[in-house]
Each structure stands twice: as structure tokens, then as C-alpha cells.
Amino acid sequence: MKQAAALAKRWLLAFFVPRPLIGIFFFPRFIRHWFSYRNKAADEKPRFIDSYPCLTDWTQYTPFDPHYFFQGAWLARRLQQQKPALHVDLGSSVLTISTVSAHVDTVFVDYRPIKANLKGMTLVAGNIVNLPFASNSLASLSCLHVIEHIGLGRYGDPIDPQGSIKAAHELQRVLKRGGLLYLSVPVGRKRVDFNAHRVFAPNHVPELFEQLQLLEFSYVDDSGTFYEYWNSVDAANNQYACGMYLFSK
């Protein structure tokens, strides 16, 4: 029974993820490959009950999310330069932070804490609008693609139109004098794409962090191109870019 349920799930996902029904167009190729493989396999012929159709991976280039690809690289390279004794991250990509923790001890705080055990990575449950840290206590802090979600209810947090503003206040509160904040958010035409995220005007973000000094701005534009060490004005004409801000207190 469990095998049949798992099989049904795999086949449903094949036709609805990542884009609904696109897999239909590639299903004939799957069938051709299935019989071709069975005809060539001497001993280990695949069984239907074990089939796991992946129908949309045949591409010329490996697809990736440029926001998460470049912001992770941006953070890792700067932490490598700064070499903090301890780094604290608030809700960023767990794949990025698990890698970062290989060369700097990292405390990972998330509203929905992960269940894992990894050397160099301490996991803490926390709310970004009420962080479990003393004021002026953290020297190295990151929050990538997070504050745009706060208060929209997407991840089980309370509805709050001021969510991003409150998160910005907390990040500034816990950062110590001389500390660095690595922040990324969607930038472009200012709006709320409820309940996915907010998009900020690139010049508005430093205004949310009025206690901090902006040291650097980089961004990924709508086409997925990474621009390092640019002016935030240059990102204003995008619809959904990723702005990366390095602040100091």
C-alpha cells in the first residue's frame, strides 16, 4: 500500500511540478526511454512500481534561481573576508547557511526551525520581530530574502502590515556598534504581492535602516545578471530584482 501511494505521488508530481501539465509534452520521450532502457538492461530491468518520472530536466543549461545563487555567493565571500568569530543568520536559505557554517560558527534562527545536527551550526527557534538577543550584541548578522515576508502570514506568522518595518527595527537593535548586517530583499516597483512577498523601492531600503550606514549595494536584475558594487538607483527600473545591502552600525 505504501509503495502504491508513493508511486502515485511521484507520478502526480511529474505532471504538476515545477510547472503544471508541462510534463505532458515530454511524456512520450519518457515512454521511449523506458522501453529502450528495459531492452538494454540485462539484469536490473526497472519495475513500474519503482518508476519515478522526471519529465522536465532535459535542458541545455542547468536552471537555477539567480537570487538565491548570487546572494549566497555574495554572503559567503564577504564572510570569508571578514572572518567573524561568530555569525548569526535570521531565516535565510538553509542550503546557504549550512555551507557558510563550514568556515564560520553560525547561529541559525528561524520562525520554523529545522531539525538537523551539523557541526558549526547552532539552531534556534525565534521570531524576527522579537529576537532572543540583547541589544547591541551581535557583530555579524545576515538576513537574506526574509523581511519581505514578515506579516503576510505565508509562513504561519501573524498578519501585520508593519511586519517588515518591525523586522528592520529588530535587526538594528541587536547589531552592535561596528557590526555588519548583510541584507537582501526584492527590489523594483514598490508593492505587496500578497501573500508571497513585498517588493521594495531600492532607495527606500536604507531608510528602513536609518540607524545604520550603507557600505555597499549589489543586485541581481530581472534577467538574472549579477551587478556587484553598484548604486541602488541602477536597480530602480526592475520589476523583481534582488538587492543586496551591506550595512554597518
Tab-separated table of C-alpha atoms in Angstrom, residues 1-225:
chain	number	residue	atom	x	y	z
A	1	MET	CA	0.000	0.000	0.000
A	2	LYS	CA	2.814	2.394	0.894
A	3	GLN	CA	4.597	1.604	-2.366
A	4	ALA	CA	1.450	2.338	-4.379
A	5	ALA	CA	0.870	5.631	-2.573
A	6	ALA	CA	4.480	6.673	-3.145
A	7	LEU	CA	4.175	5.735	-6.824
A	8	ALA	CA	1.008	7.808	-7.227
A	9	LYS	CA	2.671	10.790	-5.581
A	10	ARG	CA	5.719	10.587	-7.862
A	11	TRP	CA	3.551	10.436	-10.978
A	12	LEU	CA	1.363	13.344	-9.880
A	13	LEU	CA	4.413	15.471	-9.127
A	14	ALA	CA	5.848	14.666	-12.553
A	15	PHE	CA	2.932	16.425	-14.240
A	16	PHE	CA	2.372	19.308	-11.831
A	17	VAL	CA	5.846	20.320	-10.606
A	18	PRO	CA	7.584	22.616	-11.350
A	19	ARG	CA	5.055	23.831	-13.954
A	20	PRO	CA	1.587	22.286	-14.146
A	21	LEU	CA	0.957	19.970	-17.120
A	22	ILE	CA	4.212	20.829	-18.927
A	23	GLY	CA	5.303	17.244	-18.306
A	24	ILE	CA	2.616	16.019	-20.724
A	25	PHE	CA	4.675	17.267	-23.655
A	26	PHE	CA	7.698	15.217	-22.563
A	27	PHE	CA	5.857	12.065	-21.524
A	28	PRO	CA	6.305	10.322	-24.947
A	29	ARG	CA	10.073	10.695	-24.554
A	30	PHE	CA	9.859	9.082	-21.126
A	31	ILE	CA	7.995	6.105	-22.602
A	32	ARG	CA	10.593	5.700	-25.377
A	33	HIS	CA	13.418	5.826	-22.857
A	34	TRP	CA	11.636	3.387	-20.551
A	35	PHE	CA	11.401	0.686	-23.208
A	36	SER	CA	14.862	1.452	-24.552
A	37	TYR	CA	16.378	1.021	-21.099
A	38	ARG	CA	14.444	-2.190	-20.423
A	39	ASN	CA	15.594	-3.655	-23.725
A	40	LYS	CA	19.227	-2.831	-22.980
A	41	ALA	CA	19.257	-3.804	-19.308
A	42	ALA	CA	20.434	-7.364	-18.812
A	43	ASP	CA	19.631	-7.954	-15.152
A	44	GLU	CA	18.230	-4.869	-13.443
A	45	LYS	CA	15.170	-4.097	-15.516
A	46	PRO	CA	13.120	-1.265	-13.967
A	47	ARG	CA	9.729	-2.095	-12.486
A	48	PHE	CA	6.717	0.172	-12.920
A	49	ILE	CA	6.124	0.241	-9.151
A	50	ASP	CA	9.584	1.835	-8.779
A	51	SER	CA	9.204	4.325	-11.625
A	52	TYR	CA	9.966	7.949	-10.804
A	53	PRO	CA	9.272	10.083	-13.895
A	54	CYS	CA	11.293	13.312	-14.137
A	55	LEU	CA	9.977	14.881	-17.302
A	56	THR	CA	11.315	18.433	-17.495
A	57	ASP	CA	15.012	18.133	-16.606
A	58	TRP	CA	16.256	17.694	-20.189
A	59	THR	CA	17.565	21.241	-20.717
A	60	GLN	CA	20.571	22.756	-22.441
A	61	TYR	CA	21.640	24.581	-19.285
A	62	THR	CA	21.135	23.742	-15.626
A	63	PRO	CA	18.391	26.014	-14.284
A	64	PHE	CA	18.907	27.898	-11.015
A	65	ASP	CA	17.347	30.704	-9.038
A	66	PRO	CA	19.698	33.670	-9.609
A	67	HIS	CA	18.508	35.493	-6.484
A	68	TYR	CA	19.499	32.645	-4.169
A	69	PHE	CA	22.568	31.628	-6.171
A	70	PHE	CA	24.172	35.067	-6.165
A	71	GLN	CA	23.099	36.217	-2.703
A	72	GLY	CA	24.590	33.067	-1.176
A	73	ALA	CA	27.851	33.646	-3.033
A	74	TRP	CA	27.776	37.324	-2.053
A	75	LEU	CA	27.402	36.495	1.648
A	76	ALA	CA	29.941	33.665	1.708
A	77	ARG	CA	32.656	35.734	0.056
A	78	ARG	CA	32.211	38.645	2.446
A	79	LEU	CA	32.210	36.430	5.498
A	80	GLN	CA	35.401	34.828	4.211
A	81	GLN	CA	36.957	38.296	4.038
A	82	GLN	CA	35.691	39.446	7.450
A	83	LYS	CA	36.274	36.151	9.299
A	84	PRO	CA	33.930	36.837	12.233
A	85	ALA	CA	34.310	34.646	15.309
A	86	LEU	CA	30.556	34.058	15.270
A	87	HIS	CA	27.895	34.782	12.683
A	88	VAL	CA	24.133	34.905	13.240
A	89	ASP	CA	21.664	34.383	10.419
A	90	LEU	CA	17.949	35.054	10.518
A	91	GLY	CA	15.852	32.832	8.283
A	92	SER	CA	17.982	32.759	5.130
A	93	SER	CA	18.330	29.734	2.844
A	94	VAL	CA	19.325	26.695	4.905
A	95	LEU	CA	21.460	25.472	1.995
A	96	THR	CA	23.467	28.696	2.057
A	97	ILE	CA	23.847	28.764	5.820
A	98	SER	CA	24.823	25.101	6.103
A	99	THR	CA	27.714	25.855	3.735
A	100	VAL	CA	28.669	29.104	5.492
A	101	SER	CA	28.858	27.219	8.796
A	102	ALA	CA	31.759	25.181	7.401
A	103	HIS	CA	34.136	28.140	7.808
A	104	VAL	CA	32.450	30.287	10.474
A	105	ASP	CA	30.490	29.173	13.524
A	106	THR	CA	26.902	30.148	12.788
A	107	VAL	CA	23.735	30.529	14.810
A	108	PHE	CA	20.724	29.986	12.538
A	109	VAL	CA	17.458	31.493	13.805
A	110	ASP	CA	14.180	30.631	12.094
A	111	TYR	CA	10.478	31.002	12.821
A	112	ARG	CA	10.141	27.411	11.613
A	113	PRO	CA	13.332	25.824	12.988
A	114	ILE	CA	14.826	22.953	11.038
A	115	LYS	CA	15.517	19.592	12.611
A	116	ALA	CA	19.153	18.853	11.875
A	117	ASN	CA	22.502	18.351	13.565
A	118	LEU	CA	25.528	19.920	11.888
A	119	LYS	CA	28.904	20.842	13.333
A	120	GLY	CA	29.445	24.595	13.362
A	121	MET	CA	25.723	25.369	13.115
A	122	THR	CA	23.524	26.102	16.129
A	123	LEU	CA	19.763	26.065	15.501
A	124	VAL	CA	17.461	28.416	17.397
A	125	ALA	CA	13.708	28.975	17.161
A	126	GLY	CA	12.940	32.677	17.066
A	127	ASN	CA	10.774	35.458	15.733
A	128	ILE	CA	12.473	38.221	13.776
A	129	VAL	CA	10.208	40.866	15.321
A	130	ASN	CA	11.197	39.719	18.822
A	131	LEU	CA	14.708	38.301	18.628
A	132	PRO	CA	16.257	36.334	21.507
A	133	PHE	CA	19.353	38.552	21.639
A	134	ALA	CA	20.367	41.503	23.787
A	135	SER	CA	20.561	44.956	22.244
A	136	ASN	CA	23.911	45.815	20.634
A	137	SER	CA	25.168	42.245	20.997
A	138	LEU	CA	25.831	40.847	17.500
A	139	ALA	CA	28.889	41.678	15.388
A	140	SER	CA	27.951	39.757	12.243
A	141	LEU	CA	24.358	39.303	11.115
A	142	SER	CA	22.646	38.218	7.897
A	143	CYS	CA	19.042	38.148	6.737
A	144	LEU	CA	18.631	37.213	3.080
A	145	HIS	CA	15.274	37.284	1.294
A	146	VAL	CA	13.379	37.278	4.601
A	147	ILE	CA	11.946	40.593	5.804
A	148	GLU	CA	9.735	40.935	2.713
A	149	HIS	CA	7.642	38.023	4.034
A	150	ILE	CA	7.110	39.235	7.576
A	151	GLY	CA	3.471	39.931	8.446
A	152	LEU	CA	1.953	38.341	5.331
A	153	GLY	CA	1.024	35.090	7.059
A	154	ARG	CA	2.678	32.910	4.433
A	155	TYR	CA	4.822	31.019	6.918
A	156	GLY	CA	2.380	30.970	9.809
A	157	ASP	CA	3.345	34.366	11.245
A	158	PRO	CA	0.642	36.849	12.367
A	159	ILE	CA	-0.789	39.243	9.781
A	160	ASP	CA	0.895	42.617	10.249
A	161	PRO	CA	1.225	45.323	7.562
A	162	GLN	CA	4.151	46.741	9.578
A	163	GLY	CA	5.985	43.396	9.648
A	164	SER	CA	8.960	44.397	7.516
A	165	ILE	CA	9.398	47.662	9.420
A	166	LYS	CA	9.352	45.850	12.769
A	167	ALA	CA	11.876	43.312	11.476
A	168	ALA	CA	14.171	46.138	10.349
A	169	HIS	CA	13.964	47.714	13.822
A	170	GLU	CA	14.905	44.422	15.494
A	171	LEU	CA	17.875	43.844	13.194
A	172	GLN	CA	19.181	47.290	14.074
A	173	ARG	CA	18.541	46.770	17.788
A	174	VAL	CA	20.624	43.604	18.123
A	175	LEU	CA	23.519	44.734	15.898
A	176	LYS	CA	26.423	46.059	17.949
A	177	ARG	CA	28.403	49.210	17.243
A	178	GLY	CA	30.756	48.457	14.346
A	179	GLY	CA	28.801	45.299	13.479
A	180	LEU	CA	27.865	44.306	9.944
A	181	LEU	CA	24.424	43.429	8.593
A	182	TYR	CA	24.154	41.503	5.311
A	183	LEU	CA	20.636	42.004	3.955
A	184	SER	CA	18.827	41.108	0.752
A	185	VAL	CA	15.268	41.879	-0.346
A	186	PRO	CA	13.287	42.005	-3.590
A	187	VAL	CA	13.605	45.433	-5.185
A	188	GLY	CA	11.855	47.149	-8.067
A	189	ARG	CA	8.387	48.668	-8.320
A	190	LYS	CA	7.211	49.088	-4.730
A	191	ARG	CA	4.240	46.833	-3.970
A	192	VAL	CA	2.824	43.972	-1.913
A	193	ASP	CA	2.402	40.723	-3.838
A	194	PHE	CA	0.124	39.215	-1.189
A	195	ASN	CA	0.808	36.794	0.333
A	196	ALA	CA	4.103	35.888	-1.336
A	197	HIS	CA	6.266	38.909	-0.525
A	198	ARG	CA	6.764	42.653	-0.623
A	199	VAL	CA	8.907	44.384	-3.224
A	200	PHE	CA	10.807	47.468	-2.067
A	201	ALA	CA	11.957	50.517	-3.974
A	202	PRO	CA	15.752	50.079	-3.849
A	203	ASN	CA	16.357	53.561	-2.412
A	204	HIS	CA	13.725	53.017	0.289
A	205	VAL	CA	15.559	50.137	1.974
A	206	PRO	CA	18.303	52.287	3.591
A	207	GLU	CA	15.510	54.466	5.016
A	208	LEU	CA	14.211	51.414	6.904
A	209	PHE	CA	17.670	51.076	8.449
A	210	GLU	CA	18.201	54.688	9.461
A	211	GLN	CA	20.444	53.719	12.395
A	212	LEU	CA	22.903	52.053	10.020
A	213	GLN	CA	25.329	53.189	7.339
A	214	LEU	CA	25.127	51.646	3.886
A	215	LEU	CA	28.575	50.410	2.866
A	216	GLU	CA	27.776	48.549	-0.310
A	217	PHE	CA	24.989	47.676	-2.735
A	218	SER	CA	24.889	44.853	-5.276
A	219	TYR	CA	21.930	43.376	-7.114
A	220	VAL	CA	20.582	40.740	-9.476
A	221	ASP	CA	18.386	42.242	-12.192
A	222	ASP	CA	15.251	40.841	-13.826
A	223	SER	CA	17.317	38.926	-16.384
A	224	GLY	CA	19.347	37.164	-13.676
A	225	THR	CA	22.546	39.182	-14.199
